[in-house]
Amino acid sequence: MTVTIYDVAREAGVSMATVSRVVNNNPNVKPQTRKKVLEAIERLGYRPNAVARGLASKKTTTVGVVIPDVSNAIFAEVARGIEDIANMYHYNIILCNADKRKEKEIRVVNTLLEKQVDGLLFMGGSITEDHLEAFRTSTVPIVLCSTADETGTMPSVDIDHEQAAFDAVSRLISEGHRKIAMITGSLQDPTTGYARFQGYRKALEKAGLPFREDYVRAGNYRYESGMEATRYFLQLKERPTAIFAANDEMAIGAIHAIQDAGLRVPEDISVIAIDNIRLAEMVRPELTTVAQPMYDIGAVAMRLLTKLMRKEHVDETRVILPHELKVRRSTAPAPAG
């Protein structure tokens, strides 16, 4: 039979209110009484009913997290930051994978809100009007994590993707590269994919270099698309001396396509990217990349959400964290000629 709070109270010889105070860590309980109640709980194997407690307090101490691709290492690192801060503030996490599909993202958001979560963290791609409509129905705080809405009205934590791309391409230009290709992500995503593409174009423009459409290929952030785009660049009559990939996974695909063609990285073609996943240091040559502070993005987003859930004062609801260029062995000065 299920052990109830009444059974614990009877076993410990105290009132049910006293048991409730002990279970909820209320300080207004004498140490000796607390010890008796805890011993009774252990003897009987009592577990508080989280649903009942939630109904009484109108809080579930649960946070929903929508993640676009659970298999992607970059999002796994964000999730770790989220969970560490959630544990610190005694919140449980419900993690939902949305497969980078808008209709599933919106469905998952609505499902989590129906489950009465106390707050929601959303990681995804482009924030559309359909997303914003779903967010508007929420009665609990929502924070965008590693993304942002175009209007800047939603609380969010991210990096400046355009500046990160600008810094990566500027590094190549400073090493004498004039023929720089780009493997983009989705240009339909204004806050990440298109922003990184814009950073690439602005770096070229600032250096007085022409923008060439044949030096741009769209990828899907996956290794295979990086290989495919690079094979296209290699067959051009005037092949690039450097490739900027919108993420590390596509950059690693680029490195392998170059090596498969009998060429060398970086002696023949330099490769640079954004993200700094663990594989960036495992590939040979090690990948030069702009590091996103993925753990910090998750941790800061979760801390911002706790403040909003607890109605604490918040100075800034749109947080931009710094990025850092990690120079490794996949880039070098442009080859002569």
Short mmCIF file of C-alpha atoms in Angstrom, two decimals:
data_model
loop_
_atom_site.label_atom_id
_atom_site.label_comp_id
_atom_site.label_asym_id
_atom_site.label_seq_id
_atom_site.Cartn_x
_atom_site.Cartn_y
_atom_site.Cartn_z
CA MET A 1 0.00 0.00 0.00
CA THR A 2 1.10 3.58 -0.68
CA VAL A 3 2.53 5.29 2.39
CA THR A 4 0.84 8.63 3.04
CA ILE A 5 1.78 11.75 4.98
CA TYR A 6 -0.80 10.63 7.56
CA ASP A 7 1.13 7.38 8.12
CA VAL A 8 4.37 9.30 8.67
CA ALA A 9 2.71 11.70 11.10
CA ARG A 10 1.28 8.81 13.12
CA GLU A 11 4.62 6.95 13.14
CA ALA A 12 6.53 10.04 14.29
CA GLY A 13 3.84 11.16 16.73
CA VAL A 14 3.51 14.62 15.15
CA SER A 15 0.91 16.47 13.11
CA MET A 16 0.66 16.22 9.31
CA ALA A 17 1.51 19.94 9.16
CA THR A 18 4.82 19.21 10.89
CA VAL A 19 5.63 16.45 8.40
CA SER A 20 4.83 18.84 5.56
CA ARG A 21 7.18 21.46 7.01
CA VAL A 22 10.00 18.91 7.24
CA VAL A 23 9.43 17.65 3.69
CA ASN A 24 9.45 21.23 2.35
CA ASN A 25 12.60 22.18 4.32
CA ASN A 26 10.76 24.75 6.42
CA PRO A 27 13.20 26.02 9.08
CA ASN A 28 10.45 26.36 11.71
CA VAL A 29 10.86 22.82 13.03
CA LYS A 30 12.85 21.83 16.12
CA PRO A 31 15.95 19.73 15.28
CA GLN A 32 14.76 16.85 17.48
CA THR A 33 11.33 16.82 15.82
CA ARG A 34 12.89 17.01 12.36
CA LYS A 35 15.10 14.02 13.21
CA LYS A 36 12.04 11.99 14.35
CA VAL A 37 10.13 12.78 11.17
CA LEU A 38 13.07 11.94 8.89
CA GLU A 39 13.60 8.64 10.67
CA ALA A 40 9.89 7.80 10.23
CA ILE A 41 10.08 8.69 6.56
CA GLU A 42 13.08 6.38 6.10
CA ARG A 43 11.47 3.49 8.03
CA LEU A 44 8.22 3.69 6.06
CA GLY A 45 9.80 4.46 2.69
CA TYR A 46 7.61 7.52 2.25
CA ARG A 47 7.95 9.56 -0.95
CA PRO A 48 6.18 12.93 -1.18
CA ASN A 49 3.62 13.17 -3.96
CA ALA A 50 5.06 15.75 -6.35
CA VAL A 51 1.73 16.21 -8.12
CA ALA A 52 -0.11 16.91 -4.88
CA ARG A 53 2.60 19.29 -3.72
CA GLY A 54 2.43 21.08 -7.07
CA LEU A 55 -1.32 21.48 -6.81
CA ALA A 56 -0.98 22.92 -3.33
CA SER A 57 1.82 25.36 -4.16
CA LYS A 58 0.84 25.94 -7.82
CA LYS A 59 4.50 25.17 -8.61
CA THR A 60 5.96 21.98 -10.08
CA THR A 61 9.68 22.93 -9.70
CA THR A 62 10.03 21.63 -13.26
CA VAL A 63 11.48 23.40 -16.28
CA GLY A 64 10.88 22.34 -19.88
CA VAL A 65 13.81 22.44 -22.31
CA VAL A 66 13.28 22.22 -26.07
CA ILE A 67 16.43 21.10 -27.88
CA PRO A 68 16.65 21.04 -31.71
CA ASP A 69 18.92 18.00 -32.09
CA VAL A 70 19.86 15.86 -29.09
CA SER A 71 22.61 14.12 -31.10
CA ASN A 72 24.46 17.39 -31.78
CA ALA A 73 27.39 17.86 -29.38
CA ILE A 74 26.93 21.63 -29.31
CA PHE A 75 23.43 21.36 -27.83
CA ALA A 76 24.51 18.65 -25.40
CA GLU A 77 26.99 21.12 -23.89
CA VAL A 78 24.27 23.78 -23.56
CA ALA A 79 22.00 21.23 -21.86
CA ARG A 80 24.75 20.41 -19.36
CA GLY A 81 25.01 24.07 -18.37
CA ILE A 82 21.23 24.24 -18.00
CA GLU A 83 21.07 21.15 -15.81
CA ASP A 84 23.90 22.20 -13.48
CA ILE A 85 22.19 25.51 -12.66
CA ALA A 86 18.76 23.84 -12.46
CA ASN A 87 20.12 21.42 -9.86
CA MET A 88 21.62 24.29 -7.90
CA TYR A 89 18.18 25.93 -7.65
CA HIS A 90 16.34 22.61 -7.10
CA TYR A 91 14.52 22.46 -10.43
CA ASN A 92 13.93 19.30 -12.42
CA ILE A 93 14.36 19.25 -16.20
CA ILE A 94 12.11 17.79 -18.90
CA LEU A 95 14.26 17.62 -22.04
CA CYS A 96 12.45 17.34 -25.40
CA ASN A 97 14.06 16.79 -28.81
CA ALA A 98 12.37 18.70 -31.66
CA ASP A 99 14.37 17.34 -34.65
CA LYS A 100 14.82 20.88 -36.08
CA ARG A 101 11.21 20.80 -37.32
CA LYS A 102 9.04 23.86 -36.72
CA GLU A 103 5.78 21.98 -36.31
CA LYS A 104 7.35 19.64 -33.74
CA GLU A 105 8.97 22.55 -31.88
CA ILE A 106 5.60 24.26 -31.47
CA ARG A 107 3.88 21.00 -30.51
CA VAL A 108 6.53 20.28 -27.86
CA VAL A 109 6.23 23.82 -26.45
CA ASN A 110 2.47 23.44 -26.09
CA THR A 111 2.84 19.99 -24.51
CA LEU A 112 5.31 21.28 -21.91
CA LEU A 113 3.08 24.22 -21.06
CA GLU A 114 0.14 21.81 -20.62
CA LYS A 115 2.28 19.86 -18.16
CA GLN A 116 2.39 22.96 -15.98
CA VAL A 117 6.14 23.55 -16.09
CA ASP A 118 7.26 26.59 -14.10
CA GLY A 119 9.32 27.92 -17.00
CA LEU A 120 10.63 26.98 -20.42
CA LEU A 121 13.99 27.22 -22.21
CA PHE A 122 13.80 27.09 -25.99
CA MET A 123 16.74 26.15 -28.20
CA GLY A 124 15.95 26.16 -31.89
CA GLY A 125 16.59 27.81 -35.21
CA SER A 126 14.50 30.57 -36.69
CA ILE A 127 11.89 32.07 -34.35
CA THR A 128 8.83 32.51 -36.57
CA GLU A 129 5.52 34.24 -35.94
CA ASP A 130 4.05 30.78 -35.23
CA HIS A 131 6.63 30.30 -32.46
CA LEU A 132 5.89 33.72 -31.00
CA GLU A 133 2.15 32.97 -31.06
CA ALA A 134 2.76 29.78 -29.05
CA PHE A 135 4.99 31.69 -26.60
CA ARG A 136 2.32 34.38 -26.11
CA THR A 137 -0.12 31.80 -24.74
CA SER A 138 2.32 30.95 -21.94
CA THR A 139 1.58 32.04 -18.39
CA VAL A 140 5.14 31.15 -17.31
CA PRO A 141 8.47 32.74 -18.31
CA ILE A 142 10.22 31.59 -21.51
CA VAL A 143 13.90 32.22 -22.30
CA LEU A 144 15.46 31.65 -25.73
CA CYS A 145 18.77 29.82 -25.45
CA SER A 146 21.46 29.93 -28.17
CA THR A 147 18.97 31.75 -30.39
CA ALA A 148 16.94 34.98 -30.38
CA ASP A 149 13.91 36.50 -32.03
CA GLU A 150 14.38 39.22 -34.65
CA THR A 151 12.43 41.81 -32.65
CA GLY A 152 14.53 41.30 -29.54
CA THR A 153 11.44 41.23 -27.34
CA MET A 154 11.93 37.71 -25.93
CA PRO A 155 14.44 37.11 -23.12
CA SER A 156 17.46 35.40 -24.71
CA VAL A 157 21.08 34.33 -24.22
CA ASP A 158 23.37 33.94 -27.23
CA ILE A 159 26.53 35.21 -28.94
CA ASP A 160 26.86 37.79 -31.72
CA HIS A 161 26.90 35.35 -34.66
CA GLU A 162 27.58 38.02 -37.29
CA GLN A 163 30.61 39.30 -35.39
CA ALA A 164 31.88 35.75 -34.81
CA ALA A 165 31.81 35.07 -38.57
CA PHE A 166 33.38 38.46 -39.30
CA ASP A 167 36.25 37.64 -36.92
CA ALA A 168 36.81 34.20 -38.49
CA VAL A 169 36.96 35.53 -42.06
CA SER A 170 39.07 38.52 -41.00
CA ARG A 171 41.61 36.06 -39.60
CA LEU A 172 41.90 34.43 -43.04
CA ILE A 173 42.22 37.83 -44.72
CA SER A 174 44.98 38.83 -42.28
CA GLU A 175 46.90 35.74 -43.42
CA GLY A 176 46.81 36.92 -47.02
CA HIS A 177 43.82 34.93 -48.31
CA ARG A 178 41.85 36.64 -51.07
CA LYS A 179 39.87 33.70 -52.43
CA ILE A 180 37.70 32.67 -49.48
CA ALA A 181 34.70 30.37 -49.87
CA MET A 182 31.89 29.78 -47.37
CA ILE A 183 29.77 26.77 -46.50
CA THR A 184 26.67 28.36 -44.97
CA GLY A 185 23.96 27.00 -42.74
CA SER A 186 20.30 27.78 -43.37
CA LEU A 187 19.90 31.32 -44.70
CA GLN A 188 16.24 31.15 -43.62
CA ASP A 189 17.46 31.40 -40.01
CA PRO A 190 18.07 35.14 -39.44
CA THR A 191 19.70 34.93 -36.01
CA THR A 192 22.32 32.26 -36.78
CA GLY A 193 22.56 31.05 -40.39
CA TYR A 194 21.96 34.37 -42.14
CA ALA A 195 23.85 36.33 -39.47
CA ARG A 196 27.00 34.24 -40.06
CA PHE A 197 26.63 34.69 -43.81
CA GLN A 198 26.36 38.45 -43.30
CA GLY A 199 29.52 38.41 -41.18
CA TYR A 200 31.35 36.67 -44.05
CA ARG A 201 30.16 39.26 -46.58
CA LYS A 202 31.01 42.21 -44.35
CA ALA A 203 34.55 40.93 -43.75
CA LEU A 204 35.08 40.66 -47.51
CA GLU A 205 33.58 44.10 -48.06
CA LYS A 206 35.75 45.73 -45.40
CA ALA A 207 38.87 44.22 -47.03
CA GLY A 208 37.77 45.37 -50.49
CA LEU A 209 37.37 41.79 -51.72
CA PRO A 210 34.63 40.88 -54.23
CA PHE A 211 31.72 38.67 -53.19
CA ARG A 212 31.51 35.66 -55.51
CA GLU A 213 28.35 33.56 -55.65
CA ASP A 214 30.33 30.52 -56.84
CA TYR A 215 32.27 30.68 -53.55
CA VAL A 216 29.12 30.10 -51.46
CA ARG A 217 27.40 26.74 -50.97
CA ALA A 218 24.58 25.97 -48.54
CA GLY A 219 25.00 23.12 -46.09
CA ASN A 220 22.79 21.66 -43.37
CA TYR A 221 25.35 21.79 -40.53
CA ARG A 222 26.19 18.10 -41.09
CA TYR A 223 29.56 16.52 -41.97
CA GLU A 224 28.34 15.17 -45.31
CA SER A 225 27.19 18.59 -46.53
CA GLY A 226 30.62 19.99 -45.69
CA MET A 227 32.25 17.32 -47.85
CA GLU A 228 29.81 17.88 -50.70
CA ALA A 229 30.27 21.66 -50.76
CA THR A 230 34.05 21.31 -50.66
CA ARG A 231 34.08 18.89 -53.61
CA TYR A 232 32.19 21.59 -55.53
CA PHE A 233 34.80 24.24 -54.60
CA LEU A 234 37.68 21.95 -55.62
CA GLN A 235 36.38 21.53 -59.15
CA LEU A 236 36.17 25.30 -59.77
CA LYS A 237 38.63 26.68 -62.31
CA GLU A 238 39.80 29.17 -59.68
CA ARG A 239 39.54 27.20 -56.48
CA PRO A 240 39.56 28.99 -53.12
CA THR A 241 42.64 29.09 -50.91
CA ALA A 242 40.49 29.08 -47.75
CA ILE A 243 37.07 27.83 -46.64
CA PHE A 244 34.96 29.26 -43.84
CA ALA A 245 32.33 26.80 -42.61
CA ALA A 246 29.33 27.94 -40.57
CA ASN A 247 29.98 25.18 -38.03
CA ASP A 248 32.70 22.72 -37.00
CA GLU A 249 31.01 19.58 -38.28
CA MET A 250 30.84 20.93 -41.85
CA ALA A 251 34.44 22.18 -41.50
CA ILE A 252 35.63 18.68 -40.59
CA GLY A 253 33.82 17.40 -43.68
CA ALA A 254 35.68 20.07 -45.68
CA ILE A 255 39.05 18.98 -44.27
CA HIS A 256 38.42 15.36 -45.20
CA ALA A 257 37.22 16.22 -48.72
CA ILE A 258 40.40 18.25 -49.27
CA GLN A 259 42.56 15.38 -48.02
CA ASP A 260 40.62 12.84 -50.11
CA ALA A 261 41.49 14.94 -53.18
CA GLY A 262 45.19 14.59 -52.41
CA LEU A 263 45.56 18.16 -51.14
CA ARG A 264 46.84 19.37 -47.77
CA VAL A 265 45.27 21.44 -44.99
CA PRO A 266 46.43 24.16 -44.45
CA GLU A 267 49.31 24.19 -47.00
CA ASP A 268 46.95 24.12 -50.01
CA ILE A 269 43.64 25.22 -48.46
CA SER A 270 42.97 26.67 -44.99
CA VAL A 271 39.77 25.80 -43.11
CA ILE A 272 38.12 27.78 -40.29
CA ALA A 273 34.72 27.50 -38.57
CA ILE A 274 32.52 28.46 -35.62
CA ASP A 275 31.49 26.44 -32.52
CA ASN A 276 34.52 24.67 -30.96
CA ILE A 277 32.99 21.25 -30.33
CA ARG A 278 35.32 18.58 -28.89
CA LEU A 279 35.94 17.11 -32.35
CA ALA A 280 37.65 20.36 -33.35
CA GLU A 281 40.70 19.28 -31.31
CA MET A 282 40.46 15.61 -32.36
CA VAL A 283 40.56 16.11 -36.14
CA ARG A 284 43.97 16.39 -37.84
CA PRO A 285 45.02 19.05 -38.42
CA GLU A 286 43.28 20.54 -35.40
CA LEU A 287 40.56 22.96 -36.44
CA THR A 288 40.88 26.73 -36.05
CA THR A 289 37.45 27.88 -34.91
CA VAL A 290 35.52 30.58 -33.08
CA ALA A 291 34.50 29.16 -29.71
CA GLN A 292 30.97 29.66 -28.48
CA PRO A 293 30.76 29.43 -24.66
CA MET A 294 28.09 26.73 -24.96
CA TYR A 295 28.10 25.63 -21.30
CA ASP A 296 27.90 29.27 -20.19
CA ILE A 297 25.03 29.96 -22.62
CA GLY A 298 23.02 27.17 -20.97
CA ALA A 299 24.00 28.17 -17.44
CA VAL A 300 23.26 31.88 -17.91
CA ALA A 301 19.95 31.12 -19.66
CA MET A 302 18.85 28.88 -16.78
CA ARG A 303 19.88 31.49 -14.20
CA LEU A 304 17.94 34.16 -16.11
CA LEU A 305 14.92 31.86 -16.15
CA THR A 306 15.15 31.24 -12.38
CA LYS A 307 15.13 35.00 -11.81
CA LEU A 308 12.05 35.43 -13.99
CA MET A 309 10.26 32.49 -12.35
CA ARG A 310 11.00 33.88 -8.88
CA LYS A 311 10.10 37.43 -9.98
CA GLU A 312 13.56 38.71 -9.05
CA HIS A 313 14.91 41.95 -10.49
CA VAL A 314 16.52 41.50 -13.92
CA ASP A 315 18.67 44.30 -15.39
CA GLU A 316 18.94 42.89 -18.91
CA THR A 317 16.81 40.20 -20.54
CA ARG A 318 18.84 39.98 -23.77
CA VAL A 319 22.32 38.69 -22.94
CA ILE A 320 25.15 38.50 -25.51
CA LEU A 321 28.11 36.43 -24.31
CA PRO A 322 31.64 36.85 -25.70
CA HIS A 323 33.15 34.47 -28.26
CA GLU A 324 36.83 33.61 -28.70
CA LEU A 325 38.96 32.69 -31.71
CA LYS A 326 40.86 29.43 -31.12
CA VAL A 327 43.81 29.41 -33.52
CA ARG A 328 44.99 25.86 -34.25
CA ARG A 329 46.63 24.11 -37.20
CA SER A 330 44.00 24.18 -39.97
CA THR A 331 44.85 27.74 -41.07
CA ALA A 332 48.05 29.20 -42.49
CA PRO A 333 49.16 32.07 -44.72
CA ALA A 334 47.79 31.88 -48.26
CA PRO A 335 49.96 29.84 -50.65
CA ALA A 336 52.06 31.86 -53.06
CA GLY A 337 50.45 32.49 -56.43
#
